[in-house]
Amino acid sequence: TVKINTKSSIRRHSPVIHGGKIPTKSSDHKIIDFSSNITPLGIPNSVKSIIKKNLDKVQFYPDPNSETVISSLEKYTHLSKSNIVVGNGAIEILYNFCFAFLSKTTKVLIHVPTFQEYETAVKLSNCKISYFKSLNLSKNIDSFISKIPKNGCIFLCNPNNPTGELLSKKELLSVIITAKKLKTIVFIDECFIELVPKSNESVISYVKKYDNIFILRSLTKSFGLPGLRIGYACGSKEIIKILQKIKIPWSVNSLAQDAANAVIKNTSHIKKSNLIIKKELKYLENSISILKGFECISSSTNFILIKTKYDSTKLQTKLLKSKILIRDCKNFRGLDNHYIRIAVKSHKDNVKLVTALEKIK
């Protein structure tokens, strides 16, 4: 037998478990999925018709550079094409970024609890990771800034998944300026930024001024396209040039590119989503906070982290009997088996969730 050798980082690697149901049988479609944070409006109808209309395109190779999508994003972001890269979901861009810019000598700082894929992707590069634990980073921002490493990389999610906390532009600017002095890259995940009804704290325009920031965005969350896999990122021309160079050829399929072009121009979808989120976030926080054994962490976006006296895994199993799927948060670094996360959905679905939680004993 041949001895299979591989990198030690790969031997240690274990994939992250995420929320989101994968329907395998017809009865699965009856489950209300609160575990994945997709827009409550779902996929725009325009996208469905575009996919049907362009089905014949799958017999040809897609545009390897997603040129039309980048042109649409240029108008949408008000950035130059040379500042934008498109990928097979935001996740592909994250892994490519880590592969391109991190090595075992790179010091990395990650705020936790947060999206676990940063840590997992970083570990494949054998980096030295420091974690900054806080359920309220805004309160501890000065302390976080004091921990920024030299010649390193820091990861922030804004608004943060799973806490829903939103940092202000002012707070992020303090982070960016300090990091720049220390020659450190600031990776900011803005995958939920469009689903914040109250204010726009995006720092995407700062890409023009600061060459040490990299902004990750997703079309999945804002437009309900998780099955199509398409995301994008914005950064300095130097960063983007390298990411374009190492991209897997044809990673974004032609239907995903067509869907992206349609949704980027459809800003009314986000506006409608945010009206629902604003109203339903308030309803869920008010209704759940009065239940015994449940405490909502204040959120600015389309999901809520809930601290509960119940065991999160047992609670998830109980709710599945009512055809409701929630996110068990015990595998988030910095959380334990007393945290769950729920997405904001339609009022009808949210009422079903509250009713099911009221029955938990």
Coordinates of C-alpha atoms in Angstrom, one line a residue:
T1 CA 0.0 0.0 0.0
V2 CA 1.1 3.5 -0.8
K3 CA 1.7 5.8 2.2
I4 CA -0.4 8.9 1.6
N5 CA 1.4 12.0 2.8
T6 CA -0.4 15.3 3.4
K7 CA 0.2 18.6 5.2
S8 CA -0.2 18.5 8.9
S9 CA -2.8 21.3 8.7
I10 CA -5.0 19.1 6.5
R11 CA -4.6 16.1 8.8
R12 CA -5.9 18.3 11.7
H13 CA -8.6 19.9 9.6
S14 CA -12.3 19.2 10.5
P15 CA -15.1 20.8 8.4
V16 CA -17.5 23.2 10.2
I17 CA -21.1 22.1 10.8
H18 CA -23.5 24.8 9.6
G19 CA -27.2 25.6 9.9
G20 CA -29.6 25.2 6.9
K21 CA -31.6 22.2 6.0
I22 CA -30.8 20.2 2.9
P23 CA -34.2 18.7 1.7
T24 CA -33.6 15.0 0.9
K25 CA -37.3 13.9 1.0
S26 CA -40.6 15.6 0.3
S27 CA -41.5 15.8 4.0
D28 CA -38.4 18.0 4.6
H29 CA -40.1 20.9 2.6
K30 CA -42.6 21.1 5.4
I31 CA -39.9 22.0 8.0
I32 CA -39.7 25.8 8.7
D33 CA -36.0 26.5 8.6
F34 CA -35.0 29.1 11.2
S35 CA -31.4 27.8 11.2
S36 CA -30.1 29.6 8.1
N37 CA -30.1 33.4 8.0
I38 CA -31.6 34.0 4.5
T39 CA -33.8 37.0 3.7
P40 CA -37.4 36.5 4.8
L41 CA -38.6 37.4 1.3
G42 CA -36.7 34.4 -0.3
I43 CA -35.7 34.3 -3.9
P44 CA -37.0 37.1 -6.2
N45 CA -39.4 35.9 -8.9
S46 CA -37.3 37.6 -11.6
V47 CA -34.5 35.2 -10.8
K48 CA -36.7 32.2 -11.3
S49 CA -37.7 33.3 -14.7
I50 CA -34.1 34.2 -15.7
I51 CA -32.9 30.7 -14.7
K52 CA -35.7 29.1 -16.7
K53 CA -34.9 31.3 -19.7
N54 CA -31.2 30.6 -19.6
L55 CA -31.2 26.9 -19.0
D56 CA -29.7 26.2 -22.4
K57 CA -26.5 28.1 -21.3
V58 CA -25.4 25.1 -19.2
Q59 CA -24.1 23.4 -22.4
F60 CA -21.4 26.1 -22.6
Y61 CA -18.6 27.1 -20.3
P62 CA -19.4 30.1 -18.1
D63 CA -17.4 33.4 -18.3
P64 CA -14.3 32.5 -16.2
N65 CA -14.0 36.1 -14.9
S66 CA -17.7 36.9 -14.3
E67 CA -17.2 40.1 -16.3
T68 CA -20.9 41.1 -16.6
V69 CA -21.4 40.5 -12.8
I70 CA -18.3 42.7 -12.1
S71 CA -19.7 45.4 -14.3
S72 CA -23.0 45.3 -12.4
L73 CA -21.1 45.3 -9.1
E74 CA -19.0 48.3 -10.2
K75 CA -22.3 50.4 -10.5
Y76 CA -23.7 48.9 -7.3
T77 CA -20.6 49.4 -5.1
H78 CA -19.3 52.6 -6.8
L79 CA -15.9 51.0 -6.9
S80 CA -13.6 50.2 -9.9
K81 CA -13.7 46.8 -11.6
S82 CA -10.1 46.2 -10.5
N83 CA -11.3 46.4 -6.8
I84 CA -13.8 43.5 -7.2
V85 CA -13.6 39.7 -7.3
V86 CA -16.5 37.3 -7.7
G87 CA -16.5 33.7 -6.3
N88 CA -18.5 30.5 -5.8
G89 CA -20.1 31.9 -2.7
A90 CA -18.4 34.2 -0.3
I91 CA -16.8 31.1 1.3
E92 CA -14.6 30.3 -1.8
I93 CA -13.2 33.8 -1.6
L94 CA -12.5 33.4 2.1
Y95 CA -10.5 30.2 1.5
N96 CA -8.7 31.8 -1.5
F97 CA -7.8 34.8 0.6
C98 CA -6.3 32.7 3.4
F99 CA -4.4 30.6 0.9
A100 CA -3.0 33.6 -0.8
F101 CA -2.1 35.9 2.1
L102 CA -1.6 33.9 5.2
S103 CA 1.3 31.6 6.2
K104 CA 2.6 30.0 9.4
T105 CA 4.4 33.2 10.3
T106 CA 1.2 35.3 10.1
K107 CA -0.3 36.3 13.4
V108 CA -4.1 36.3 13.2
L109 CA -6.7 37.9 15.5
I110 CA -10.3 36.7 15.4
H111 CA -13.2 38.1 17.4
V112 CA -15.4 35.3 18.8
P113 CA -18.1 34.1 18.9
T114 CA -18.3 34.5 15.1
F115 CA -18.6 32.6 11.8
Q116 CA -16.4 29.5 12.3
E117 CA -15.1 29.3 8.8
Y118 CA -12.6 32.1 9.4
E119 CA -10.8 30.0 12.0
T120 CA -11.1 26.8 9.9
A121 CA -9.7 28.5 6.8
V122 CA -6.9 30.2 8.7
K123 CA -5.9 26.9 10.4
L124 CA -5.2 25.4 7.0
S125 CA -2.4 28.0 6.6
N126 CA -0.9 27.0 10.0
C127 CA -1.2 30.5 11.4
K128 CA -0.9 31.5 15.0
I129 CA -4.4 32.5 16.1
S130 CA -5.4 34.8 19.0
Y131 CA -9.1 34.9 20.0
F132 CA -10.8 38.0 21.4
K133 CA -13.9 36.8 23.2
S134 CA -16.8 39.2 23.7
L135 CA -20.6 39.2 23.3
N136 CA -20.4 43.0 23.0
L137 CA -17.4 44.0 21.0
S138 CA -18.5 47.6 20.8
K139 CA -18.0 48.0 24.5
N140 CA -14.5 46.4 24.3
I141 CA -13.3 47.9 21.0
D142 CA -10.3 49.7 22.6
S143 CA -9.1 46.5 24.2
F144 CA -9.6 44.6 20.8
I145 CA -7.6 47.4 19.0
S146 CA -4.8 47.0 21.6
K147 CA -4.5 43.3 20.5
I148 CA -4.0 43.9 16.8
P149 CA -0.8 42.1 15.7
K150 CA 2.0 43.5 13.5
N151 CA 2.2 42.3 9.8
G152 CA -0.8 40.1 10.5
C153 CA -4.5 39.8 9.7
I154 CA -7.7 40.4 11.7
F155 CA -11.2 39.0 11.0
L156 CA -14.4 40.8 11.9
C157 CA -18.0 40.1 10.9
N158 CA -20.3 43.1 10.7
P159 CA -23.0 42.6 11.6
N160 CA -21.6 39.7 13.5
N161 CA -22.9 36.1 13.0
P162 CA -24.3 34.7 15.4
T163 CA -24.7 37.7 17.8
G164 CA -26.2 40.2 15.4
E165 CA -24.1 43.0 16.8
L166 CA -23.3 45.9 14.5
L167 CA -20.1 48.0 14.8
S168 CA -20.3 51.6 13.7
K169 CA -18.2 53.0 10.8
K170 CA -16.3 55.1 13.4
E171 CA -15.4 52.0 15.5
L172 CA -14.3 50.2 12.3
L173 CA -12.2 53.1 11.2
S174 CA -10.3 53.1 14.5
V175 CA -9.5 49.4 13.8
I176 CA -8.5 50.0 10.2
I177 CA -6.2 53.0 10.9
T178 CA -4.4 51.2 13.8
A179 CA -4.0 48.0 11.7
K180 CA -2.6 50.0 8.7
K181 CA 0.1 51.5 11.0
L182 CA 0.9 47.9 12.0
K183 CA 0.9 46.7 8.3
T184 CA -2.0 44.4 9.1
I185 CA -4.9 43.4 6.8
V186 CA -8.4 43.9 8.1
F187 CA -10.8 41.2 6.7
I188 CA -14.4 42.5 7.2
D189 CA -17.3 40.1 6.4
E190 CA -20.3 42.3 5.4
C191 CA -22.5 39.4 4.2
F192 CA -25.4 40.6 6.3
I193 CA -24.8 44.4 6.0
E194 CA -27.6 44.9 3.5
L195 CA -30.1 43.2 5.9
V196 CA -29.7 45.9 8.6
P197 CA -32.8 48.0 8.6
K198 CA -31.7 50.8 10.9
S199 CA -28.4 52.2 9.5
N200 CA -25.8 51.7 6.9
E201 CA -22.4 51.0 8.6
S202 CA -20.7 49.5 5.6
V203 CA -17.1 50.5 5.1
I204 CA -17.0 49.3 1.4
S205 CA -16.2 52.9 0.2
Y206 CA -13.1 52.9 2.5
V207 CA -11.5 50.5 0.0
K208 CA -10.6 53.6 -2.1
K209 CA -8.7 55.1 0.8
Y210 CA -7.2 52.1 2.8
D211 CA -5.3 49.4 1.0
N212 CA -5.3 47.2 4.1
I213 CA -9.0 46.3 4.1
F214 CA -10.8 43.5 2.4
I215 CA -14.6 43.4 2.4
L216 CA -16.5 40.1 1.9
R217 CA -20.1 40.2 0.5
S218 CA -22.7 37.5 -0.3
L219 CA -25.6 37.5 -2.7
T220 CA -26.9 34.4 -0.8
K221 CA -28.3 36.1 2.3
S222 CA -29.7 39.3 0.8
F223 CA -31.4 37.7 -2.2
G224 CA -32.2 34.2 -1.1
L225 CA -29.8 32.3 -3.4
P226 CA -28.0 29.8 -1.2
G227 CA -28.2 27.0 -3.7
L228 CA -26.7 29.0 -6.5
R229 CA -23.4 29.9 -4.7
I230 CA -22.2 33.4 -5.6
G231 CA -20.5 36.0 -3.6
Y232 CA -18.0 38.8 -4.1
A233 CA -15.3 40.8 -2.3
C234 CA -13.7 44.3 -2.6
G235 CA -10.2 45.2 -1.8
S236 CA -7.1 47.0 -3.1
K237 CA -6.1 46.4 -6.8
E238 CA -3.0 44.4 -5.5
I239 CA -5.1 42.1 -3.4
I240 CA -7.8 41.5 -6.1
K241 CA -5.2 40.9 -8.8
I242 CA -3.7 38.1 -6.7
L243 CA -7.1 36.6 -6.0
Q244 CA -8.1 36.7 -9.7
K245 CA -4.8 34.9 -10.5
I246 CA -5.3 32.0 -8.1
K247 CA -9.1 31.5 -8.7
I248 CA -10.2 28.0 -9.9
P249 CA -11.2 28.4 -13.5
W250 CA -15.0 28.6 -14.2
S251 CA -15.8 28.4 -10.5
V252 CA -19.0 30.5 -10.9
N253 CA -21.6 28.8 -13.1
S254 CA -23.5 30.7 -15.8
L255 CA -26.9 30.5 -14.1
A256 CA -25.4 32.0 -10.9
Q257 CA -23.9 34.8 -13.0
D258 CA -27.2 35.5 -14.7
A259 CA -29.1 35.5 -11.4
A260 CA -26.5 37.8 -9.8
N261 CA -26.9 40.3 -12.6
A262 CA -30.7 40.3 -12.1
V263 CA -30.6 40.8 -8.3
I264 CA -27.8 43.4 -8.1
K265 CA -30.1 45.7 -10.1
N266 CA -33.2 44.8 -8.0
T267 CA -32.6 47.0 -4.9
S268 CA -36.3 47.0 -4.1
H269 CA -36.0 43.4 -2.9
I270 CA -33.6 44.5 -0.2
K271 CA -35.9 47.4 0.8
K272 CA -38.9 45.1 1.1
S273 CA -36.8 42.6 3.1
N274 CA -35.7 45.3 5.5
L275 CA -39.3 46.4 6.2
I276 CA -40.2 42.9 7.2
I277 CA -37.0 42.4 9.2
K278 CA -37.5 45.7 11.2
K279 CA -41.1 44.7 12.1
E280 CA -40.5 41.0 12.7
L281 CA -37.3 41.4 14.7
K282 CA -39.2 43.6 17.1
Y283 CA -42.0 41.0 17.3
L284 CA -39.6 38.1 17.9
E285 CA -37.5 39.9 20.5
N286 CA -40.6 41.1 22.4
S287 CA -42.4 37.8 22.3
I288 CA -39.4 35.5 23.2
S289 CA -37.9 37.8 25.9
I290 CA -41.0 37.4 28.0
L291 CA -40.8 33.6 27.9
K292 CA -39.2 31.9 31.0
G293 CA -35.8 30.5 30.2
F294 CA -35.1 32.5 27.1
E295 CA -33.0 35.7 26.8
C296 CA -32.6 37.5 23.4
I297 CA -29.2 39.1 22.7
S298 CA -30.0 42.5 21.0
S299 CA -29.6 42.2 17.2
S300 CA -29.4 44.7 14.4
T301 CA -30.1 42.2 11.5
N302 CA -32.2 39.3 10.3
F303 CA -31.3 36.8 13.1
I304 CA -31.2 36.6 16.9
L305 CA -28.9 34.8 19.3
I306 CA -30.9 33.5 22.3
K307 CA -29.4 32.4 25.6
T308 CA -31.6 29.6 27.1
K309 CA -31.7 27.6 30.3
Y310 CA -32.4 24.5 28.2
D311 CA -29.9 22.3 26.5
S312 CA -29.6 23.6 22.9
T313 CA -29.4 20.2 21.3
K314 CA -32.4 18.8 23.1
L315 CA -34.3 22.0 22.4
Q316 CA -33.5 21.6 18.6
T317 CA -34.7 18.0 18.7
K318 CA -38.0 19.0 20.5
L319 CA -38.7 21.8 18.0
L320 CA -38.2 19.5 15.1
K321 CA -41.2 17.6 16.2
S322 CA -43.2 20.8 15.6
K323 CA -41.5 21.0 12.1
I324 CA -39.3 23.9 13.2
L325 CA -35.5 23.8 12.7
I326 CA -33.3 26.2 14.8
R327 CA -29.5 26.6 14.9
D328 CA -27.8 24.9 17.8
C329 CA -24.9 27.2 18.6
K330 CA -22.9 25.0 20.9
N331 CA -20.2 24.5 18.2
F332 CA -19.4 28.3 18.0
R333 CA -16.2 29.1 19.8
G334 CA -17.1 31.2 22.8
L335 CA -20.6 29.8 23.2
D336 CA -21.9 26.6 24.9
N337 CA -25.0 24.3 24.8
H338 CA -27.2 27.1 26.2
Y339 CA -27.3 29.2 23.0
I340 CA -29.5 28.9 19.9
R341 CA -29.9 31.2 16.9
I342 CA -33.1 31.9 14.9
A343 CA -33.6 33.7 11.6
V344 CA -36.3 36.3 11.1
K345 CA -38.9 34.9 8.8
S346 CA -42.5 35.8 7.7
H347 CA -44.9 36.8 10.5
K348 CA -46.9 33.5 10.0
D349 CA -43.7 31.4 10.5
N350 CA -42.5 33.6 13.4
V351 CA -45.8 33.1 15.2
K352 CA -45.4 29.3 14.8
L353 CA -41.9 29.5 16.4
V354 CA -43.1 31.6 19.4
T355 CA -46.1 29.2 19.9
A356 CA -43.7 26.2 19.9
L357 CA -41.3 27.9 22.3
E358 CA -44.2 28.7 24.7
K359 CA -44.9 24.9 24.9
I360 CA -41.3 24.1 25.9
K361 CA -41.1 22.7 29.4

